[in-house]
XYZ file of C-alpha atoms in Angstrom:
205
model
C 13.757 2.879 17.254
C 14.480 5.600 19.830
C 15.883 5.099 23.324
C 12.505 4.819 25.048
C 11.321 2.225 22.512
C 14.582 0.326 22.931
C 14.212 0.056 26.705
C 10.542 -0.945 26.314
C 11.477 -3.741 23.888
C 14.321 -4.928 26.120
C 11.919 -4.894 29.079
C 9.377 -7.048 27.278
C 11.977 -9.723 26.625
C 13.483 -9.479 30.106
C 10.156 -9.951 31.861
C 9.545 -13.287 30.130
C 12.226 -14.761 32.386
C 13.575 -16.943 29.563
C 15.480 -14.366 27.478
C 19.252 -14.610 27.244
C 22.091 -12.581 25.731
C 21.185 -13.228 22.089
C 17.526 -12.352 22.678
C 18.342 -8.657 22.993
C 20.655 -8.254 20.019
C 17.946 -7.292 17.479
C 16.861 -4.401 19.711
C 20.387 -3.053 20.046
C 20.930 -3.338 16.303
C 17.698 -1.461 15.594
C 18.675 1.290 18.022
C 22.144 1.663 16.498
C 20.754 1.578 12.949
C 18.427 4.444 13.852
C 21.070 6.461 15.672
C 23.897 5.901 13.156
C 22.390 6.398 9.674
C 25.794 6.803 7.982
C 27.041 3.449 9.233
C 26.305 -0.224 8.716
C 25.759 -2.194 11.920
C 26.530 -5.889 11.497
C 25.342 -8.395 14.072
C 27.388 -11.606 14.379
C 29.997 -10.674 11.743
C 32.681 -13.024 10.443
C 35.571 -13.740 12.803
C 38.513 -11.386 12.781
C 42.055 -11.967 14.014
C 41.286 -11.372 17.691
C 37.987 -13.258 17.839
C 34.350 -12.529 17.075
C 32.960 -9.299 18.591
C 29.170 -9.329 18.496
C 28.760 -6.140 16.446
C 30.929 -4.292 13.971
C 30.017 -0.708 13.065
C 31.382 0.170 9.624
C 31.423 3.287 7.488
C 28.647 3.081 4.893
C 30.857 4.810 2.296
C 34.042 2.774 2.691
C 32.880 -0.395 4.510
C 35.758 0.236 6.905
C 35.184 -1.012 10.480
C 35.174 1.912 12.909
C 33.760 0.575 16.178
C 33.197 -2.800 17.795
C 30.693 -3.914 20.443
C 30.824 -6.996 22.642
C 27.485 -7.741 24.329
C 26.893 -9.841 27.422
C 23.695 -10.864 29.180
C 21.717 -8.245 31.082
C 23.187 -7.354 34.474
C 26.576 -8.894 33.665
C 28.866 -8.116 36.613
C 32.164 -8.098 34.723
C 31.922 -5.440 32.028
C 35.383 -4.213 33.042
C 36.870 -7.637 32.330
C 38.426 -8.329 35.724
C 36.999 -11.832 36.267
C 35.337 -14.310 33.903
C 35.518 -11.914 30.931
C 39.179 -11.041 31.503
C 40.856 -13.118 28.786
C 38.389 -12.180 26.039
C 38.169 -8.508 26.952
C 41.955 -8.148 27.284
C 42.375 -9.654 23.827
C 39.890 -7.210 22.323
C 41.350 -4.178 24.120
C 44.834 -4.986 22.808
C 43.675 -5.518 19.228
C 40.770 -3.101 18.656
C 41.203 0.654 18.965
C 37.527 1.407 19.686
C 35.270 -1.039 21.503
C 32.248 -0.960 23.802
C 31.435 -3.718 26.274
C 27.762 -3.760 27.217
C 25.013 -5.732 28.929
C 22.507 -3.768 26.808
C 21.930 -1.349 29.690
C 25.426 -0.291 30.751
C 27.947 0.757 28.092
C 31.703 0.723 28.830
C 33.843 2.515 26.245
C 37.513 1.627 25.727
C 39.879 3.217 23.248
C 43.449 2.151 22.513
C 43.202 -0.296 25.388
C 42.218 2.346 27.947
C 38.914 2.952 29.708
C 37.227 6.199 28.573
C 33.740 6.306 30.122
C 30.670 4.351 31.250
C 27.082 5.217 30.421
C 24.318 3.407 32.323
C 21.185 3.826 30.244
C 18.891 1.695 32.426
C 18.846 -0.407 35.583
C 17.234 -3.649 36.695
C 14.696 -3.317 39.505
C 13.278 -6.712 40.340
C 11.611 -8.048 37.200
C 11.566 -4.658 35.500
C 14.101 -2.537 33.616
C 13.871 1.199 34.241
C 15.290 3.906 32.000
C 17.800 6.270 33.646
C 16.490 9.478 32.109
C 19.426 11.472 33.441
C 21.746 9.357 31.272
C 20.027 9.996 27.938
C 22.227 12.984 27.096
C 25.366 10.982 27.951
C 24.213 8.117 25.754
C 23.493 10.485 22.881
C 26.994 11.916 23.334
C 28.403 8.386 23.159
C 26.536 7.770 19.908
C 27.831 11.090 18.603
C 31.355 10.020 19.484
C 30.948 6.794 17.511
C 29.603 8.771 14.542
C 32.682 11.030 14.454
C 35.318 8.361 15.073
C 37.710 7.615 12.245
C 39.561 4.330 11.705
C 42.808 4.604 13.628
C 45.904 5.123 11.513
C 49.276 3.712 12.561
C 51.518 6.764 12.697
C 54.514 5.545 14.690
C 56.872 2.600 14.860
C 55.827 2.040 18.481
C 52.135 1.725 17.555
C 52.989 -0.637 14.695
C 55.077 -2.782 17.047
C 52.210 -2.888 19.568
C 49.735 -3.959 16.885
C 52.051 -6.647 15.522
C 52.837 -7.944 19.013
C 49.126 -8.206 19.828
C 48.472 -10.146 16.620
C 51.436 -12.433 17.344
C 50.068 -13.216 20.813
C 46.632 -13.979 19.354
C 48.162 -16.233 16.675
C 50.255 -18.074 19.267
C 47.208 -18.618 21.489
C 45.128 -19.830 18.532
C 47.803 -22.332 17.456
C 48.241 -23.659 20.984
C 44.479 -24.086 21.368
C 44.296 -25.878 18.021
C 47.039 -28.306 19.029
C 45.353 -28.938 22.388
C 42.034 -29.714 20.706
C 43.742 -31.893 18.127
C 45.328 -34.050 20.819
C 41.830 -34.843 22.103
C 40.805 -36.225 18.703
C 42.566 -39.315 17.317
C 42.304 -38.358 13.620
C 43.271 -34.751 14.200
C 46.127 -35.894 16.447
C 47.601 -37.917 13.584
C 47.370 -34.955 11.241
C 48.976 -32.717 13.844
C 51.925 -35.081 14.217
C 52.349 -35.150 10.426
C 52.443 -31.337 10.349
C 55.011 -31.287 13.139
C 57.126 -33.896 11.355
C 57.033 -31.994 8.059
C 57.870 -28.718 9.766
C 60.905 -30.247 11.439
C 62.049 -31.761 8.130
C 61.753 -28.420 6.333
C 63.672 -26.752 9.156
C 66.610 -29.112 8.578
C 66.740 -28.395 4.821
């Protein structure tokens, strides 16, 4: 699937009026598969420490994750994560060295927690999606950047500390959420209290 075919397929779904975020994922996967032949593009991969990004792009030779993509519905107004996407996007930026946030038309690239560039491949005009032909070269450059990106190596104590701190924050948030959910369920609440009791006993030993 090339870029023109991708936009055509997205347009067909969009014009039904009933398509939602997940409806467009197969098209994006087909486009990435075509553009990145040396990589494996996985849609809806298993959860990782920081959550569940929608796509993981891995090296075909080593199976090592290189890039991540989080997709939102078309015309999402918060691809910079300042409002409703803030908590999720901040978590991903802190934990993943290379990630793209997209609404399938606009692609926002972040690396090491910092914004790098945006590429708007198409725009919504009424009930139609129109390709931005002037952005094709920029999109191809973005794909080329993904293809040449290597898994980030930790080369300093500072970077290691940042990575460990991010994982610690994620773990703390996950535990707190689990306890909160448990308190809403009578059976789980009893188990939670048993865990707390046993932890306090072991701490006194």
